[in-house]
PDB file of C-alpha atoms in Angstrom:
ATOM      1  CA  LYS S  19       5.038  -9.025   7.219  1.00 88.00           C
ATOM      2  CA  GLN S  20       5.198  -9.771   3.614  1.00 93.00           C
ATOM      3  CA  GLU S  21       7.561  -7.379   1.647  1.00 95.00           C
ATOM      4  CA  VAL S  22       7.594  -7.501  -2.314  1.00 97.00           C
ATOM      5  CA  THR S  23      10.575  -6.117  -4.616  1.00 97.00           C
ATOM      6  CA  GLN S  24      11.127  -5.604  -7.697  1.00 97.00           C
ATOM      7  CA  ILE S  25      14.255  -5.145  -9.629  1.00 93.00           C
ATOM      8  CA  PRO S  26      15.321  -3.638 -12.053  1.00 92.00           C
ATOM      9  CA  ALA S  27      13.517  -0.524 -11.106  1.00 94.00           C
ATOM     10  CA  ALA S  28      14.063   0.615 -14.674  1.00 96.00           C
ATOM     11  CA  LEU S  29      14.611  -1.240 -18.085  1.00 94.00           C
ATOM     12  CA  SER S  30      15.347   0.330 -21.172  1.00 96.00           C
ATOM     13  CA  VAL S  31      15.310  -2.065 -24.276  1.00 96.00           C
ATOM     14  CA  PRO S  32      14.985  -1.854 -28.530  1.00 97.00           C
ATOM     15  CA  GLU S  33      12.370  -2.995 -29.956  1.00 97.00           C
ATOM     16  CA  GLY S  34      11.609  -6.747 -30.788  1.00 97.00           C
ATOM     17  CA  GLU S  35      13.787  -7.687 -27.489  1.00 97.00           C
ATOM     18  CA  ASN S  36      12.111 -10.212 -24.926  1.00 96.00           C
ATOM     19  CA  LEU S  37      11.578  -8.639 -21.740  1.00 96.00           C
ATOM     20  CA  VAL S  38      12.055 -10.410 -18.496  1.00 96.00           C
ATOM     21  CA  LEU S  39      10.759  -8.582 -15.448  1.00 97.00           C
ATOM     22  CA  ASN S  40      11.372 -10.075 -11.948  1.00 97.00           C
ATOM     23  CA  CYS S  41       9.318 -10.128  -8.501  1.00 98.00           C
ATOM     24  CA  SER S  42      10.075 -11.057  -5.182  1.00 98.00           C
ATOM     25  CA  PHE S  43       8.317 -11.956  -2.030  1.00 97.00           C
ATOM     26  CA  THR S  44       9.590 -12.992   1.386  1.00 97.00           C
ATOM     27  CA  ASP S  45       6.313 -14.868   2.741  1.00 93.00           C
ATOM     28  CA  SER S  46       5.273 -18.001   0.430  1.00 92.00           C
ATOM     29  CA  ALA S  47       2.202 -18.292   1.823  1.00 91.00           C
ATOM     30  CA  ILE S  48       0.102 -16.380  -0.631  1.00 91.00           C
ATOM     31  CA  TYR S  49      -3.471 -16.629  -2.382  1.00 90.00           C
ATOM     32  CA  ASN S  50      -2.109 -15.428  -5.757  1.00 93.00           C
ATOM     33  CA  LEU S  51       0.077 -12.801  -7.605  1.00 96.00           C
ATOM     34  CA  GLN S  52      -1.162 -10.474  -9.866  1.00 97.00           C
ATOM     35  CA  TRP S  53       0.677  -8.493 -12.333  1.00 98.00           C
ATOM     36  CA  PHE S  54      -0.324  -5.214 -13.214  1.00 98.00           C
ATOM     37  CA  ARG S  55       0.629  -2.457 -16.038  1.00 98.00           C
ATOM     38  CA  GLN S  56       0.239   1.205 -15.477  1.00 97.00           C
ATOM     39  CA  ASP S  57       0.354   3.735 -18.043  1.00 96.00           C
ATOM     40  CA  PRO S  58       1.767   7.426 -16.478  1.00 92.00           C
ATOM     41  CA  GLY S  59      -0.947   9.270 -14.654  1.00 90.00           C
ATOM     42  CA  LYS S  60      -3.381   6.317 -15.127  1.00 92.00           C
ATOM     43  CA  GLY S  61      -4.920   3.250 -13.081  1.00 93.00           C
ATOM     44  CA  LEU S  62      -3.477  -0.372 -12.712  1.00 96.00           C
ATOM     45  CA  THR S  63      -4.646  -2.340 -15.646  1.00 96.00           C
ATOM     46  CA  SER S  64      -4.688  -6.385 -14.879  1.00 96.00           C
ATOM     47  CA  LEU S  65      -2.530  -8.234 -17.056  1.00 97.00           C
ATOM     48  CA  LEU S  66      -2.133 -11.754 -15.686  1.00 97.00           C
ATOM     49  CA  LEU S  67      -3.311 -13.473 -12.216  1.00 95.00           C
ATOM     50  CA  ILE S  68      -1.532 -16.644 -11.291  1.00 95.00           C
ATOM     51  CA  GLN S  69      -3.348 -18.447  -8.270  1.00 92.00           C
ATOM     52  CA  SER S  70      -1.153 -20.260  -5.519  1.00 91.00           C
ATOM     53  CA  SER S  71      -1.428 -23.595  -6.836  1.00 92.00           C
ATOM     54  CA  GLN S  72      -0.275 -22.416 -10.568  1.00 94.00           C
ATOM     55  CA  ARG S  73       2.650 -22.384 -12.131  1.00 96.00           C
ATOM     56  CA  GLU S  74       2.271 -20.168 -14.914  1.00 95.00           C
ATOM     57  CA  GLN S  75      -0.361 -17.963 -16.699  1.00 96.00           C
ATOM     58  CA  THR S  76      -0.292 -17.055 -20.781  1.00 97.00           C
ATOM     59  CA  SER S  77      -2.040 -14.461 -22.340  1.00 95.00           C
ATOM     60  CA  GLY S  78      -0.909 -13.527 -25.807  1.00 96.00           C
ATOM     61  CA  ARG S  79       2.378 -12.206 -25.650  1.00 97.00           C
ATOM     62  CA  LEU S  80       2.944 -12.353 -21.880  1.00 97.00           C
ATOM     63  CA  ASN S  81       3.886 -15.201 -19.785  1.00 98.00           C
ATOM     64  CA  ALA S  82       4.280 -15.254 -16.099  1.00 97.00           C
ATOM     65  CA  SER S  83       5.541 -18.271 -13.654  1.00 97.00           C
ATOM     66  CA  LEU S  84       5.280 -18.588 -10.450  1.00 97.00           C
ATOM     67  CA  ASP S  85       7.582 -20.250  -7.918  1.00 96.00           C
ATOM     68  CA  LYS S  86       6.252 -19.922  -4.382  1.00 93.00           C
ATOM     69  CA  SER S  87       8.461 -22.288  -2.322  1.00 92.00           C
ATOM     70  CA  SER S  88      11.399 -19.338  -3.652  1.00 95.00           C
ATOM     71  CA  GLY S  89       9.026 -16.509  -3.506  1.00 96.00           C
ATOM     72  CA  ARG S  90       9.837 -15.300  -6.980  1.00 97.00           C
ATOM     73  CA  SER S  91       7.417 -14.639 -10.361  1.00 98.00           C
ATOM     74  CA  THR S  92       8.947 -13.186 -13.263  1.00 98.00           C
ATOM     75  CA  LEU S  93       7.095 -11.738 -16.193  1.00 97.00           C
ATOM     76  CA  TYR S  94       8.367 -12.474 -19.654  1.00 97.00           C
ATOM     77  CA  ILE S  95       6.808 -10.161 -22.723  1.00 97.00           C
ATOM     78  CA  ALA S  96       7.980 -11.254 -25.953  1.00 97.00           C
ATOM     79  CA  ALA S  97       8.829  -9.111 -28.947  1.00 97.00           C
ATOM     80  CA  SER S  98       8.683  -6.007 -27.113  1.00 97.00           C
ATOM     81  CA  GLN S  99       6.847  -3.070 -28.801  1.00 97.00           C
ATOM     82  CA  PRO S 100       7.121   0.741 -27.911  1.00 97.00           C
ATOM     83  CA  GLY S 101       3.487   0.245 -26.536  1.00 97.00           C
ATOM     84  CA  ASP S 102       4.475  -1.562 -23.887  1.00 98.00           C
ATOM     85  CA  SER S 103       6.380   0.854 -22.355  1.00 98.00           C
ATOM     86  CA  ALA S 104       4.903   1.393 -19.292  1.00 98.00           C
ATOM     87  CA  THR S 105       5.348   0.687 -15.148  1.00 97.00           C
ATOM     88  CA  TYR S 106       4.563  -2.788 -14.538  1.00 98.00           C
ATOM     89  CA  LEU S 107       3.674  -3.952 -10.947  1.00 98.00           C
ATOM     90  CA  CYS S 108       3.623  -7.150  -9.147  1.00 97.00           C
ATOM     91  CA  ALA S 109       1.349  -7.757  -6.169  1.00 97.00           C
ATOM     92  CA  VAL S 110       0.518 -10.484  -3.962  1.00 96.00           C
ATOM     93  CA  ALA S 111      -2.456 -11.558  -2.085  1.00 92.00           C
ATOM     94  CA  GLY S 112      -2.148 -12.903   1.760  1.00 86.00           C
ATOM     95  CA  ALA S 113      -3.559 -16.255   2.343  1.00 78.00           C
ATOM     96  CA  ALA S 114      -6.939 -14.902   3.048  1.00 77.00           C
ATOM     97  CA  GLY S 115      -6.835 -13.181  -0.455  1.00 75.00           C
ATOM     98  CA  ASN S 116      -8.404  -9.784   0.865  1.00 77.00           C
ATOM     99  CA  LYS S 117      -5.415  -7.590   0.987  1.00 88.00           C
ATOM    100  CA  LEU S 118      -2.953  -6.620  -1.914  1.00 92.00           C
ATOM    101  CA  THR S 119       1.168  -6.096  -1.081  1.00 95.00           C
ATOM    102  CA  PHE S 120       2.560  -4.506  -4.187  1.00 96.00           C
ATOM    103  CA  GLY S 121       6.215  -4.283  -5.514  1.00 96.00           C
ATOM    104  CA  GLY S 122       7.854  -0.540  -5.991  1.00 95.00           C
ATOM    105  CA  GLY S 123       7.425  -1.559 -10.297  1.00 97.00           C
ATOM    106  CA  THR S 124       9.646  -1.668 -13.281  1.00 97.00           C
ATOM    107  CA  ARG S 125       9.668   1.322 -15.573  1.00 97.00           C
ATOM    108  CA  VAL S 126       9.905  -0.095 -18.880  1.00 98.00           C
ATOM    109  CA  LEU S 127      11.101   1.921 -22.068  1.00 98.00           C
ATOM    110  CA  VAL S 128      11.202   0.140 -25.540  1.00 97.00           C
ATOM    111  CA  LYS S 129      12.787   2.155 -27.870  1.00 97.00           C
ATOM    112  CA  PRO S 130      11.907   2.286 -31.606  1.00 95.00           C
TER     113      PRO S 130
ATOM    114  CA  ASN O  19     -20.226  -2.568 -17.241  1.00 75.00           C
ATOM    115  CA  ALA O  20     -18.440   0.214 -15.799  1.00 82.00           C
ATOM    116  CA  GLY O  21     -16.251  -1.442 -13.492  1.00 94.00           C
ATOM    117  CA  VAL O  22     -14.743   0.180 -10.451  1.00 96.00           C
ATOM    118  CA  THR O  23     -15.752   4.214 -10.921  1.00 97.00           C
ATOM    119  CA  GLN O  24     -14.129   6.579  -8.583  1.00 97.00           C
ATOM    120  CA  THR O  25     -14.878  10.334  -8.209  1.00 97.00           C
ATOM    121  CA  PRO O  26     -13.975  13.268  -7.973  1.00 97.00           C
ATOM    122  CA  LYS O  27     -10.835  12.663 -10.317  1.00 96.00           C
ATOM    123  CA  PHE O  28      -9.300  15.372  -8.860  1.00 97.00           C
ATOM    124  CA  GLN O  29      -9.121  17.542  -5.875  1.00 97.00           C
ATOM    125  CA  VAL O  30      -7.326  20.269  -4.144  1.00 97.00           C
ATOM    126  CA  LEU O  31      -8.667  20.843  -0.481  1.00 97.00           C
ATOM    127  CA  LYS O  32      -6.724  23.099   2.240  1.00 97.00           C
ATOM    128  CA  THR O  33      -5.489  21.560   5.713  1.00 97.00           C
ATOM    129  CA  GLY O  34      -8.300  20.778   8.137  1.00 97.00           C
ATOM    130  CA  GLN O  35     -11.028  20.752   5.756  1.00 97.00           C
ATOM    131  CA  SER O  36     -12.903  17.074   4.908  1.00 96.00           C
ATOM    132  CA  MET O  37     -14.227  15.238   2.321  1.00 96.00           C
ATOM    133  CA  THR O  38     -15.441  12.266   0.569  1.00 98.00           C
ATOM    134  CA  LEU O  39     -14.319   9.932  -2.171  1.00 98.00           C
ATOM    135  CA  GLN O  40     -16.162   8.078  -3.834  1.00 98.00           C
ATOM    136  CA  CYS O  41     -16.068   4.400  -5.123  1.00 98.00           C
ATOM    137  CA  ALA O  42     -18.630   2.017  -6.584  1.00 98.00           C
ATOM    138  CA  GLN O  43     -18.674  -1.360  -8.699  1.00 97.00           C
ATOM    139  CA  ASP O  44     -21.182  -2.743 -10.550  1.00 95.00           C
ATOM    140  CA  MET O  45     -19.818  -6.273 -10.738  1.00 94.00           C
ATOM    141  CA  ASN O  46     -21.232  -7.745  -7.447  1.00 93.00           C
ATOM    142  CA  HIS O  47     -18.194  -7.876  -5.982  1.00 94.00           C
ATOM    143  CA  GLU O  48     -17.538  -8.562  -2.447  1.00 93.00           C
ATOM    144  CA  TYR O  49     -14.140  -7.409  -1.651  1.00 94.00           C
ATOM    145  CA  MET O  50     -13.577  -3.910  -2.132  1.00 96.00           C
ATOM    146  CA  SER O  51     -10.221  -1.951  -0.811  1.00 96.00           C
ATOM    147  CA  TRP O  52      -9.005   1.637  -0.775  1.00 98.00           C
ATOM    148  CA  TYR O  53      -4.844   2.200  -1.590  1.00 97.00           C
ATOM    149  CA  ARG O  54      -2.675   5.122  -1.637  1.00 98.00           C
ATOM    150  CA  GLN O  55       0.201   5.550  -4.027  1.00 97.00           C
ATOM    151  CA  ASP O  56       3.075   7.964  -3.351  1.00 95.00           C
ATOM    152  CA  PRO O  57       6.339   8.089  -5.086  1.00 88.00           C
ATOM    153  CA  GLY O  58       8.786   6.213  -3.499  1.00 84.00           C
ATOM    154  CA  MET O  59       6.456   4.345  -1.404  1.00 86.00           C
ATOM    155  CA  GLY O  60       4.679   2.329  -4.009  1.00 88.00           C
ATOM    156  CA  LEU O  61       0.849   1.222  -3.131  1.00 95.00           C
ATOM    157  CA  ARG O  62      -0.360   0.790   0.249  1.00 96.00           C
ATOM    158  CA  LEU O  63      -3.778  -0.420   1.660  1.00 95.00           C
ATOM    159  CA  ILE O  64      -5.630   1.981   3.689  1.00 97.00           C
ATOM    160  CA  HIS O  65      -8.600   0.034   4.504  1.00 97.00           C
ATOM    161  CA  TYR O  66     -10.578  -2.897   2.877  1.00 95.00           C
ATOM    162  CA  SER O  67     -14.167  -4.777   3.192  1.00 95.00           C
ATOM    163  CA  VAL O  68     -15.058  -8.103   2.496  1.00 93.00           C
ATOM    164  CA  GLY O  69     -18.758  -7.691   2.276  1.00 92.00           C
ATOM    165  CA  ALA O  70     -21.305  -5.250   3.577  1.00 93.00           C
ATOM    166  CA  GLY O  71     -21.416  -3.815   6.916  1.00 94.00           C
ATOM    167  CA  ILE O  72     -17.532  -5.213   7.208  1.00 94.00           C
ATOM    168  CA  THR O  73     -14.389  -3.142   7.141  1.00 95.00           C
ATOM    169  CA  ASP O  74     -10.888  -3.431   8.325  1.00 94.00           C
ATOM    170  CA  GLN O  75      -7.829  -1.661   8.606  1.00 95.00           C
ATOM    171  CA  GLY O  76      -4.943  -1.982   6.176  1.00 93.00           C
ATOM    172  CA  GLU O  77      -1.544  -0.786   6.735  1.00 93.00           C
ATOM    173  CA  VAL O  78      -1.889   2.968   6.588  1.00 96.00           C
ATOM    174  CA  PRO O  79      -5.392   3.528   8.184  1.00 97.00           C
ATOM    175  CA  ASN O  80      -5.068   6.815  10.117  1.00 96.00           C
ATOM    176  CA  GLY O  81      -6.964  10.031   9.406  1.00 96.00           C
ATOM    177  CA  TYR O  82      -9.284   7.871   7.149  1.00 97.00           C
ATOM    178  CA  ASN O  83     -12.717   6.385   7.558  1.00 97.00           C
ATOM    179  CA  VAL O  84     -14.664   4.159   5.613  1.00 97.00           C
ATOM    180  CA  SER O  85     -18.169   2.326   6.118  1.00 96.00           C
ATOM    181  CA  ARG O  86     -20.099  -0.512   3.445  1.00 96.00           C
ATOM    182  CA  SER O  87     -23.426  -0.068   3.880  1.00 96.00           C
ATOM    183  CA  THR O  88     -24.069  -1.766   0.613  1.00 96.00           C
ATOM    184  CA  THR O  89     -22.262  -4.264  -2.144  1.00 95.00           C
ATOM    185  CA  GLU O  90     -21.617  -1.782  -4.830  1.00 97.00           C
ATOM    186  CA  ASP O  91     -20.220   1.530  -2.594  1.00 97.00           C
ATOM    187  CA  PHE O  92     -17.077   1.754  -0.492  1.00 98.00           C
ATOM    188  CA  PRO O  93     -16.883   5.559   0.335  1.00 98.00           C
ATOM    189  CA  LEU O  94     -13.291   6.917   1.847  1.00 98.00           C
ATOM    190  CA  ARG O  95     -13.304   9.797   4.097  1.00 98.00           C
ATOM    191  CA  LEU O  96     -11.052  12.395   5.126  1.00 96.00           C
ATOM    192  CA  LEU O  97     -12.049  13.596   8.831  1.00 91.00           C
ATOM    193  CA  SER O  98      -9.366  16.006   8.842  1.00 96.00           C
ATOM    194  CA  ALA O  99      -6.757  16.728   5.796  1.00 96.00           C
ATOM    195  CA  ALA O 100      -3.554  17.147   6.186  1.00 97.00           C
ATOM    196  CA  PRO O 101      -0.552  18.021   3.464  1.00 97.00           C
ATOM    197  CA  SER O 102       0.763  14.146   4.081  1.00 96.00           C
ATOM    198  CA  GLN O 103      -2.286  13.003   3.105  1.00 97.00           C
ATOM    199  CA  THR O 104      -1.594  14.373  -0.496  1.00 97.00           C
ATOM    200  CA  SER O 105      -1.354  11.407  -2.896  1.00 97.00           C
ATOM    201  CA  VAL O 106      -3.106   9.301  -5.388  1.00 97.00           C
ATOM    202  CA  TYR O 107      -6.068   7.152  -4.121  1.00 98.00           C
ATOM    203  CA  PHE O 108      -7.098   3.939  -6.020  1.00 98.00           C
ATOM    204  CA  CYS O 109     -10.085   2.263  -4.853  1.00 97.00           C
ATOM    205  CA  ALA O 110     -10.265  -1.814  -6.076  1.00 96.00           C
ATOM    206  CA  SER O 111     -12.723  -4.728  -6.087  1.00 95.00           C
ATOM    207  CA  SER O 112     -12.617  -8.636  -6.271  1.00 93.00           C
ATOM    208  CA  GLN O 113     -14.758 -11.561  -6.334  1.00 90.00           C
ATOM    209  CA  GLY O 114     -12.899 -12.817  -3.010  1.00 84.00           C
ATOM    210  CA  PRO O 115     -11.868 -16.321  -2.353  1.00 77.00           C
ATOM    211  CA  LYS O 116     -15.855 -17.592  -4.178  1.00 74.00           C
ATOM    212  CA  GLY O 117     -14.518 -16.175  -7.705  1.00 77.00           C
ATOM    213  CA  SER O 118     -10.919 -15.708  -8.949  1.00 79.00           C
ATOM    214  CA  ASN O 119     -10.213 -13.132  -6.404  1.00 85.00           C
ATOM    215  CA  GLU O 120      -8.784 -11.090  -9.543  1.00 91.00           C
ATOM    216  CA  GLN O 121      -8.357  -7.278  -8.503  1.00 93.00           C
ATOM    217  CA  PHE O 122      -9.999  -4.519 -10.601  1.00 95.00           C
ATOM    218  CA  PHE O 123      -8.985  -0.969  -9.965  1.00 96.00           C
ATOM    219  CA  GLY O 124     -10.449   2.390 -10.768  1.00 96.00           C
ATOM    220  CA  PRO O 125      -9.141   5.694 -12.227  1.00 95.00           C
ATOM    221  CA  GLY O 126      -7.938   6.604  -9.303  1.00 97.00           C
ATOM    222  CA  THR O 127      -8.386  10.256  -7.425  1.00 97.00           C
ATOM    223  CA  ARG O 128      -5.785  12.731  -7.397  1.00 97.00           C
ATOM    224  CA  LEU O 129      -5.854  14.774  -4.092  1.00 97.00           C
ATOM    225  CA  THR O 130      -3.359  17.677  -3.147  1.00 97.00           C
ATOM    226  CA  VAL O 131      -3.880  18.943   0.380  1.00 97.00           C
ATOM    227  CA  LEU O 132      -2.226  22.731   0.767  1.00 96.00           C
TER     228      LEU O 132
END
């Protein structure tokens, strides 16, 4: 059974610092990995999708890497802003691509 | 393009009542799924569908029923509500392997069972 872990569970940084969020998974037979953002009381917003054949994806200040063999992904957020405060979730899709297994999330607070 | 829509946004039920949570998408996505989100448990898959007429169970299917008669709609039925079903429910859709398989989520339904 796939297990996804995100450490740390919470993170507080001063504005301008780079954020590094970690995600690990136990079964390397994945279809893809997706990073989401969730604001309190809201739904999930897709940030980045990395296919199993890719090593990284970039969108603006966000960069996500994937090392399938070691079961790890890292989300980098450059020059953090207070508006980046949210919970960040990673999720892996199984080999058939139809089911997501989520990590517990990392709650981020960026202090002005 | 409305994306993934869910109704209602909030619902309070009494134990034993039944209800249907609605989910619709206008992106012609093949794959649709239901998740529940609970504090300390994260998001867990309830049921999913890979196309009209095809459904399957996820990790926590007990007490829930689904059907998929059209590509657009994927309702979730609570047969006899229990307090343990108090949760936030999210519906998601994706193109599946024919596309990028990026999953898009609805805004959620917050359900309280008394």
